[in-house]
Amino acid sequence: MQRALRLMEAAADHPHGATAKHLARRAQLPLSTTYHLLRTLVHEGYLQRDQGQYLPGHATLGRPAAPGSDPLHWLADVAHELDAAVYYALYLDGEVRLTHAVPGPSHACVEEVAPFGASAHAHAIGQCLLAQLDEASRRGHLDRHPPVPLTRNTVTEPETVLSRLARARRGEPVHEIGEYAMNTVCAAVPITIGAVPSAIALSLPPAETHRLHGAAQQLKARSERTLTSFAFTVTG
């Protein structure tokens, strides 16, 4: 798994393509191992090959790491398992982009009370994505989208927002309680494949706040199992 991720990260540093030999050097892998992993990564859509050059594929940039599966089907399974609405988003070209939202068996998705891409300071998935950036990129985002109050719980002082993002623990869920909408509590888990920050999130009504921590840990475990499945695919 580590070798495959190193190759994907190396390819992400060369969005216009790089040769297998160059990627092998960057990832510090034997060329024979590199060719084996590249074939599988291309087959699964995580990389694409164009005239001998390898570059990031659509699976890396726009869907959860669920090899060979429909992302909506994968998210629907998670929503059913957790009985929560679930979401997938990524940070691309300096903006938060929500690509999928799936309701749970008894929970609807959150209504967009403010433009989702411009309110990353207030919702868990936005905070999770911003926490994966460096400080300069975070400040740049808040300059473009100044924090505004959406509820009485929304944190709007830029330095306080930045301080909280800096304290986020790598790989751990981010929680928010009624910061985006008073009728919603949310948690988000970072996805760390490739160079494009992405995250999976869930939302629940306030009456089920007691479930939030446990559901977030289940979401983290489910995403890790998917990555492990991917690891078996690329090394089997």
PDB file of C-alpha atoms in Angstrom:
ATOM      1  CA  MET A   1       0.000   0.000   0.000  1.00  0.00           C
ATOM      2  CA  GLN A   2       2.765   2.449   0.929  1.00  0.00           C
ATOM      3  CA  ARG A   3       4.562   1.808  -2.368  1.00  0.00           C
ATOM      4  CA  ALA A   4       1.383   2.413  -4.384  1.00  0.00           C
ATOM      5  CA  LEU A   5       0.616   5.611  -2.490  1.00  0.00           C
ATOM      6  CA  ARG A   6       4.178   6.858  -3.026  1.00  0.00           C
ATOM      7  CA  LEU A   7       3.766   6.342  -6.762  1.00  0.00           C
ATOM      8  CA  MET A   8       0.426   8.153  -6.761  1.00  0.00           C
ATOM      9  CA  GLU A   9       1.903  11.059  -4.835  1.00  0.00           C
ATOM     10  CA  ALA A  10       4.828  11.232  -7.254  1.00  0.00           C
ATOM     11  CA  ALA A  11       2.425  11.252 -10.205  1.00  0.00           C
ATOM     12  CA  ALA A  12       0.311  13.949  -8.544  1.00  0.00           C
ATOM     13  CA  ASP A  13       3.417  16.174  -8.473  1.00  0.00           C
ATOM     14  CA  HIS A  14       3.512  15.894 -12.298  1.00  0.00           C
ATOM     15  CA  PRO A  15      -0.031  16.654 -13.490  1.00  0.00           C
ATOM     16  CA  HIS A  16       1.164  16.767 -17.112  1.00  0.00           C
ATOM     17  CA  GLY A  17       2.762  13.329 -16.891  1.00  0.00           C
ATOM     18  CA  ALA A  18       6.018  11.577 -15.987  1.00  0.00           C
ATOM     19  CA  THR A  19       7.745   8.441 -17.220  1.00  0.00           C
ATOM     20  CA  ALA A  20       7.865   5.214 -15.259  1.00  0.00           C
ATOM     21  CA  LYS A  21      11.615   5.665 -14.747  1.00  0.00           C
ATOM     22  CA  HIS A  22      11.134   9.145 -13.325  1.00  0.00           C
ATOM     23  CA  LEU A  23       8.342   7.989 -11.002  1.00  0.00           C
ATOM     24  CA  ALA A  24      10.485   5.065  -9.850  1.00  0.00           C
ATOM     25  CA  ARG A  25      13.281   7.472  -8.919  1.00  0.00           C
ATOM     26  CA  ARG A  26      10.903   9.854  -7.144  1.00  0.00           C
ATOM     27  CA  ALA A  27       9.227   7.029  -5.197  1.00  0.00           C
ATOM     28  CA  GLN A  28      12.570   5.271  -4.601  1.00  0.00           C
ATOM     29  CA  LEU A  29      11.267   1.977  -5.980  1.00  0.00           C
ATOM     30  CA  PRO A  30      12.807  -0.673  -8.246  1.00  0.00           C
ATOM     31  CA  LEU A  31      11.749  -0.192 -11.847  1.00  0.00           C
ATOM     32  CA  SER A  32      10.248  -3.696 -12.070  1.00  0.00           C
ATOM     33  CA  THR A  33       8.065  -3.029  -9.010  1.00  0.00           C
ATOM     34  CA  THR A  34       7.105   0.355 -10.423  1.00  0.00           C
ATOM     35  CA  TYR A  35       5.909  -1.144 -13.714  1.00  0.00           C
ATOM     36  CA  HIS A  36       3.820  -3.749 -11.857  1.00  0.00           C
ATOM     37  CA  LEU A  37       2.155  -1.134  -9.646  1.00  0.00           C
ATOM     38  CA  LEU A  38       1.635   1.302 -12.522  1.00  0.00           C
ATOM     39  CA  ARG A  39      -0.229  -1.328 -14.553  1.00  0.00           C
ATOM     40  CA  THR A  40      -2.610  -1.958 -11.661  1.00  0.00           C
ATOM     41  CA  LEU A  41      -3.055   1.727 -10.834  1.00  0.00           C
ATOM     42  CA  VAL A  42      -3.926   2.469 -14.451  1.00  0.00           C
ATOM     43  CA  HIS A  43      -6.326  -0.481 -14.599  1.00  0.00           C
ATOM     44  CA  GLU A  44      -8.140   0.755 -11.462  1.00  0.00           C
ATOM     45  CA  GLY A  45      -8.316   4.348 -12.728  1.00  0.00           C
ATOM     46  CA  TYR A  46      -6.004   5.878 -10.126  1.00  0.00           C
ATOM     47  CA  LEU A  47      -3.515   6.800 -12.855  1.00  0.00           C
ATOM     48  CA  GLN A  48      -3.792   7.146 -16.606  1.00  0.00           C
ATOM     49  CA  ARG A  49      -1.173   6.459 -19.291  1.00  0.00           C
ATOM     50  CA  ASP A  50      -0.738   8.724 -22.288  1.00  0.00           C
ATOM     51  CA  GLN A  51       2.097   8.166 -24.792  1.00  0.00           C
ATOM     52  CA  GLY A  52       4.390   6.622 -22.204  1.00  0.00           C
ATOM     53  CA  GLN A  53       3.610   9.249 -19.559  1.00  0.00           C
ATOM     54  CA  TYR A  54       1.699   8.532 -16.339  1.00  0.00           C
ATOM     55  CA  LEU A  55      -0.556  11.146 -14.752  1.00  0.00           C
ATOM     56  CA  PRO A  56      -3.319  11.269 -12.109  1.00  0.00           C
ATOM     57  CA  GLY A  57      -6.494   9.454 -13.046  1.00  0.00           C
ATOM     58  CA  HIS A  58     -10.128  10.300 -12.403  1.00  0.00           C
ATOM     59  CA  ALA A  59     -10.395   7.981  -9.400  1.00  0.00           C
ATOM     60  CA  THR A  60      -7.718   9.968  -7.561  1.00  0.00           C
ATOM     61  CA  LEU A  61      -9.421  13.312  -8.032  1.00  0.00           C
ATOM     62  CA  GLY A  62     -13.117  12.742  -7.950  1.00  0.00           C
ATOM     63  CA  ARG A  63     -14.321   9.765  -5.968  1.00  0.00           C
ATOM     64  CA  PRO A  64     -13.657   7.779  -2.820  1.00  0.00           C
ATOM     65  CA  ALA A  65     -10.993   5.089  -3.056  1.00  0.00           C
ATOM     66  CA  ALA A  66     -13.336   2.205  -3.804  1.00  0.00           C
ATOM     67  CA  PRO A  67     -11.629   0.156  -6.510  1.00  0.00           C
ATOM     68  CA  GLY A  68     -13.893  -0.932  -9.323  1.00  0.00           C
ATOM     69  CA  SER A  69     -17.071   0.355  -7.690  1.00  0.00           C
ATOM     70  CA  ASP A  70     -19.576   3.142  -8.216  1.00  0.00           C
ATOM     71  CA  PRO A  71     -18.873   5.873  -5.625  1.00  0.00           C
ATOM     72  CA  LEU A  72     -22.593   6.477  -5.112  1.00  0.00           C
ATOM     73  CA  HIS A  73     -23.071   2.773  -4.358  1.00  0.00           C
ATOM     74  CA  TRP A  74     -20.163   2.859  -1.901  1.00  0.00           C
ATOM     75  CA  LEU A  75     -21.547   5.954  -0.156  1.00  0.00           C
ATOM     76  CA  ALA A  76     -25.044   4.464  -0.075  1.00  0.00           C
ATOM     77  CA  ASP A  77     -23.648   1.395   1.701  1.00  0.00           C
ATOM     78  CA  VAL A  78     -21.931   3.638   4.254  1.00  0.00           C
ATOM     79  CA  ALA A  79     -25.079   5.742   4.754  1.00  0.00           C
ATOM     80  CA  HIS A  80     -27.104   2.579   5.378  1.00  0.00           C
ATOM     81  CA  GLU A  81     -24.496   1.129   7.729  1.00  0.00           C
ATOM     82  CA  LEU A  82     -24.294   4.332   9.822  1.00  0.00           C
ATOM     83  CA  ASP A  83     -27.928   5.428   9.398  1.00  0.00           C
ATOM     84  CA  ALA A  84     -26.695   8.910   8.542  1.00  0.00           C
ATOM     85  CA  ALA A  85     -26.479  11.182   5.525  1.00  0.00           C
ATOM     86  CA  VAL A  86     -22.985  10.980   4.015  1.00  0.00           C
ATOM     87  CA  TYR A  87     -21.001  13.262   1.734  1.00  0.00           C
ATOM     88  CA  TYR A  88     -17.818  13.304  -0.330  1.00  0.00           C
ATOM     89  CA  ALA A  89     -15.916  16.484  -1.190  1.00  0.00           C
ATOM     90  CA  LEU A  90     -12.474  17.533  -2.364  1.00  0.00           C
ATOM     91  CA  TYR A  91     -10.386  20.692  -2.444  1.00  0.00           C
ATOM     92  CA  LEU A  92      -9.479  21.472  -6.037  1.00  0.00           C
ATOM     93  CA  ASP A  93      -8.192  24.671  -7.650  1.00  0.00           C
ATOM     94  CA  GLY A  94      -8.509  26.539  -4.380  1.00  0.00           C
ATOM     95  CA  GLU A  95     -12.162  25.667  -3.776  1.00  0.00           C
ATOM     96  CA  VAL A  96     -14.215  23.164  -1.782  1.00  0.00           C
ATOM     97  CA  ARG A  97     -16.196  20.987  -4.176  1.00  0.00           C
ATOM     98  CA  LEU A  98     -18.980  18.754  -2.869  1.00  0.00           C
ATOM     99  CA  THR A  99     -19.293  15.946  -5.410  1.00  0.00           C
ATOM    100  CA  HIS A 100     -21.684  13.502  -3.716  1.00  0.00           C
ATOM    101  CA  ALA A 101     -24.399  13.661  -1.048  1.00  0.00           C
ATOM    102  CA  VAL A 102     -26.384  10.551  -0.092  1.00  0.00           C
ATOM    103  CA  PRO A 103     -29.227  10.453   2.464  1.00  0.00           C
ATOM    104  CA  GLY A 104     -29.367   7.794   5.141  1.00  0.00           C
ATOM    105  CA  PRO A 105     -32.298   5.419   5.709  1.00  0.00           C
ATOM    106  CA  SER A 106     -33.961   7.871   8.108  1.00  0.00           C
ATOM    107  CA  HIS A 107     -31.932  11.076   7.653  1.00  0.00           C
ATOM    108  CA  ALA A 108     -32.054  13.568   4.788  1.00  0.00           C
ATOM    109  CA  CYS A 109     -29.002  15.447   3.559  1.00  0.00           C
ATOM    110  CA  VAL A 110     -28.363  18.904   4.974  1.00  0.00           C
ATOM    111  CA  GLU A 111     -30.081  21.765   3.176  1.00  0.00           C
ATOM    112  CA  GLU A 112     -27.662  24.274   1.683  1.00  0.00           C
ATOM    113  CA  VAL A 113     -28.333  27.257   3.951  1.00  0.00           C
ATOM    114  CA  ALA A 114     -25.244  29.058   2.576  1.00  0.00           C
ATOM    115  CA  PRO A 115     -23.088  28.369  -0.506  1.00  0.00           C
ATOM    116  CA  PHE A 116     -21.251  25.218   0.464  1.00  0.00           C
ATOM    117  CA  GLY A 117     -17.969  26.123  -1.203  1.00  0.00           C
ATOM    118  CA  ALA A 118     -17.824  29.532   0.485  1.00  0.00           C
ATOM    119  CA  SER A 119     -18.655  28.324   4.004  1.00  0.00           C
ATOM    120  CA  ALA A 120     -15.878  25.811   4.649  1.00  0.00           C
ATOM    121  CA  HIS A 121     -15.125  27.485   7.997  1.00  0.00           C
ATOM    122  CA  ALA A 122     -18.535  26.385   9.288  1.00  0.00           C
ATOM    123  CA  HIS A 123     -19.060  22.757   8.264  1.00  0.00           C
ATOM    124  CA  ALA A 124     -17.058  19.688   9.228  1.00  0.00           C
ATOM    125  CA  ILE A 125     -16.138  18.587   5.723  1.00  0.00           C
ATOM    126  CA  GLY A 126     -14.848  22.063   4.869  1.00  0.00           C
ATOM    127  CA  GLN A 127     -12.830  22.266   8.062  1.00  0.00           C
ATOM    128  CA  CYS A 128     -11.449  18.782   7.352  1.00  0.00           C
ATOM    129  CA  LEU A 129     -10.337  19.836   3.874  1.00  0.00           C
ATOM    130  CA  LEU A 130      -8.802  23.127   5.047  1.00  0.00           C
ATOM    131  CA  ALA A 131      -6.941  21.303   7.824  1.00  0.00           C
ATOM    132  CA  GLN A 132      -5.104  19.315   5.134  1.00  0.00           C
ATOM    133  CA  LEU A 133      -3.665  22.498   3.566  1.00  0.00           C
ATOM    134  CA  ASP A 134      -0.590  24.436   4.617  1.00  0.00           C
ATOM    135  CA  GLU A 135      -1.072  27.666   6.565  1.00  0.00           C
ATOM    136  CA  ALA A 136      -0.561  29.950   3.569  1.00  0.00           C
ATOM    137  CA  SER A 137      -3.231  28.094   1.598  1.00  0.00           C
ATOM    138  CA  ARG A 138      -5.634  28.255   4.554  1.00  0.00           C
ATOM    139  CA  ARG A 139      -5.124  32.001   4.873  1.00  0.00           C
ATOM    140  CA  GLY A 140      -5.597  32.415   1.152  1.00  0.00           C
ATOM    141  CA  HIS A 141      -8.887  30.534   1.317  1.00  0.00           C
ATOM    142  CA  LEU A 142     -10.182  32.653   4.211  1.00  0.00           C
ATOM    143  CA  ASP A 143      -9.147  35.809   2.353  1.00  0.00           C
ATOM    144  CA  ARG A 144     -11.239  34.673  -0.626  1.00  0.00           C
ATOM    145  CA  HIS A 145     -14.116  33.471   1.568  1.00  0.00           C
ATOM    146  CA  PRO A 146     -14.139  35.497   4.832  1.00  0.00           C
ATOM    147  CA  PRO A 147     -15.856  33.598   7.678  1.00  0.00           C
ATOM    148  CA  VAL A 148     -19.411  34.817   8.225  1.00  0.00           C
ATOM    149  CA  PRO A 149     -21.872  33.875  10.997  1.00  0.00           C
ATOM    150  CA  LEU A 150     -24.393  31.248   9.927  1.00  0.00           C
ATOM    151  CA  THR A 151     -25.585  30.279  13.420  1.00  0.00           C
ATOM    152  CA  ARG A 152     -24.783  31.409  16.952  1.00  0.00           C
ATOM    153  CA  ASN A 153     -22.188  28.624  17.077  1.00  0.00           C
ATOM    154  CA  THR A 154     -20.232  29.651  13.963  1.00  0.00           C
ATOM    155  CA  VAL A 155     -16.613  30.648  14.591  1.00  0.00           C
ATOM    156  CA  THR A 156     -15.927  33.750  12.494  1.00  0.00           C
ATOM    157  CA  GLU A 157     -12.674  35.264  13.813  1.00  0.00           C
ATOM    158  CA  PRO A 158     -10.107  34.269  11.161  1.00  0.00           C
ATOM    159  CA  GLU A 159      -7.241  33.705  13.600  1.00  0.00           C
ATOM    160  CA  THR A 160      -9.448  31.486  15.762  1.00  0.00           C
ATOM    161  CA  VAL A 161     -10.487  29.489  12.693  1.00  0.00           C
ATOM    162  CA  LEU A 162      -6.838  29.111  11.662  1.00  0.00           C
ATOM    163  CA  SER A 163      -5.806  28.081  15.178  1.00  0.00           C
ATOM    164  CA  ARG A 164      -8.457  25.391  15.274  1.00  0.00           C
ATOM    165  CA  LEU A 165      -7.451  24.073  11.851  1.00  0.00           C
ATOM    166  CA  ALA A 166      -3.815  23.904  12.961  1.00  0.00           C
ATOM    167  CA  ARG A 167      -4.816  21.808  15.986  1.00  0.00           C
ATOM    168  CA  ALA A 168      -6.655  19.186  13.902  1.00  0.00           C
ATOM    169  CA  ARG A 169      -5.000  15.804  14.382  1.00  0.00           C
ATOM    170  CA  ARG A 170      -3.728  14.230  11.185  1.00  0.00           C
ATOM    171  CA  GLY A 171      -5.998  11.434  10.000  1.00  0.00           C
ATOM    172  CA  GLU A 172      -8.574  11.958  12.752  1.00  0.00           C
ATOM    173  CA  PRO A 173     -12.242  13.017  12.369  1.00  0.00           C
ATOM    174  CA  VAL A 174     -13.283  16.671  12.589  1.00  0.00           C
ATOM    175  CA  HIS A 175     -16.552  17.479  14.415  1.00  0.00           C
ATOM    176  CA  GLU A 176     -18.875  20.469  14.362  1.00  0.00           C
ATOM    177  CA  ILE A 177     -22.040  21.071  16.367  1.00  0.00           C
ATOM    178  CA  GLY A 178     -24.548  23.416  14.792  1.00  0.00           C
ATOM    179  CA  GLU A 179     -22.001  25.733  13.181  1.00  0.00           C
ATOM    180  CA  TYR A 180     -23.391  25.470   9.660  1.00  0.00           C
ATOM    181  CA  ALA A 181     -27.028  24.816  10.594  1.00  0.00           C
ATOM    182  CA  MET A 182     -28.574  24.612  14.051  1.00  0.00           C
ATOM    183  CA  ASN A 183     -30.510  21.484  13.113  1.00  0.00           C
ATOM    184  CA  THR A 184     -27.384  19.513  12.182  1.00  0.00           C
ATOM    185  CA  VAL A 185     -24.242  18.011  13.751  1.00  0.00           C
ATOM    186  CA  CYS A 186     -21.486  16.734  11.495  1.00  0.00           C
ATOM    187  CA  ALA A 187     -18.190  14.864  11.417  1.00  0.00           C
ATOM    188  CA  ALA A 188     -15.683  14.446   8.590  1.00  0.00           C
ATOM    189  CA  VAL A 189     -12.752  12.111   7.962  1.00  0.00           C
ATOM    190  CA  PRO A 190      -9.775  13.045   5.750  1.00  0.00           C
ATOM    191  CA  ILE A 191      -8.832  10.862   2.784  1.00  0.00           C
ATOM    192  CA  THR A 192      -5.093  10.896   2.163  1.00  0.00           C
ATOM    193  CA  ILE A 193      -4.495   9.484  -1.316  1.00  0.00           C
ATOM    194  CA  GLY A 194      -2.699  11.611  -3.875  1.00  0.00           C
ATOM    195  CA  ALA A 195      -2.110  15.352  -3.756  1.00  0.00           C
ATOM    196  CA  VAL A 196      -5.750  16.487  -3.817  1.00  0.00           C
ATOM    197  CA  PRO A 197      -7.236  16.825  -0.294  1.00  0.00           C
ATOM    198  CA  SER A 198     -10.543  15.021   0.041  1.00  0.00           C
ATOM    199  CA  ALA A 199     -12.877  13.964   2.831  1.00  0.00           C
ATOM    200  CA  ILE A 200     -15.944  11.909   3.668  1.00  0.00           C
ATOM    201  CA  ALA A 201     -18.497  13.305   6.117  1.00  0.00           C
ATOM    202  CA  LEU A 202     -21.726  12.395   7.876  1.00  0.00           C
ATOM    203  CA  SER A 203     -24.534  14.462   9.357  1.00  0.00           C
ATOM    204  CA  LEU A 204     -27.094  13.755  12.071  1.00  0.00           C
ATOM    205  CA  PRO A 205     -29.845  15.723  13.808  1.00  0.00           C
ATOM    206  CA  PRO A 206     -28.958  17.345  17.178  1.00  0.00           C
ATOM    207  CA  ALA A 207     -31.057  14.767  19.026  1.00  0.00           C
ATOM    208  CA  GLU A 208     -28.476  12.175  17.963  1.00  0.00           C
ATOM    209  CA  THR A 209     -25.373  14.138  18.946  1.00  0.00           C
ATOM    210  CA  HIS A 210     -24.531  11.290  21.322  1.00  0.00           C
ATOM    211  CA  ARG A 211     -23.949   9.101  18.217  1.00  0.00           C
ATOM    212  CA  LEU A 212     -21.599  11.530  16.482  1.00  0.00           C
ATOM    213  CA  HIS A 213     -18.257  10.407  17.909  1.00  0.00           C
ATOM    214  CA  GLY A 214     -18.959   6.696  17.454  1.00  0.00           C
ATOM    215  CA  ALA A 215     -20.334   7.175  13.942  1.00  0.00           C
ATOM    216  CA  ALA A 216     -17.271   9.220  13.000  1.00  0.00           C
ATOM    217  CA  GLN A 217     -14.991   6.423  14.182  1.00  0.00           C
ATOM    218  CA  GLN A 218     -17.035   3.920  12.160  1.00  0.00           C
ATOM    219  CA  LEU A 219     -16.711   6.185   9.123  1.00  0.00           C
ATOM    220  CA  LYS A 220     -12.951   6.356   9.641  1.00  0.00           C
ATOM    221  CA  ALA A 221     -12.726   2.568   9.978  1.00  0.00           C
ATOM    222  CA  ARG A 222     -14.854   2.030   6.851  1.00  0.00           C
ATOM    223  CA  SER A 223     -12.669   4.358   4.769  1.00  0.00           C
ATOM    224  CA  GLU A 224      -9.531   2.646   6.082  1.00  0.00           C
ATOM    225  CA  ARG A 225     -10.947  -0.761   5.126  1.00  0.00           C
ATOM    226  CA  THR A 226     -11.521   0.559   1.624  1.00  0.00           C
ATOM    227  CA  LEU A 227      -7.923   1.750   1.420  1.00  0.00           C
ATOM    228  CA  THR A 228      -6.757  -1.629   2.691  1.00  0.00           C
ATOM    229  CA  SER A 229      -8.823  -3.310  -0.024  1.00  0.00           C
ATOM    230  CA  PHE A 230      -7.100  -1.042  -2.523  1.00  0.00           C
ATOM    231  CA  ALA A 231      -3.729  -2.063  -1.079  1.00  0.00           C
ATOM    232  CA  PHE A 232      -4.514  -5.756  -1.647  1.00  0.00           C
ATOM    233  CA  THR A 233      -5.548  -4.911  -5.204  1.00  0.00           C
ATOM    234  CA  VAL A 234      -2.275  -3.227  -6.063  1.00  0.00           C
ATOM    235  CA  THR A 235      -0.037  -5.745  -4.311  1.00  0.00           C
ATOM    236  CA  GLY A 236      -1.860  -9.007  -4.970  1.00  0.00           C
TER     237      GLY A 236
END
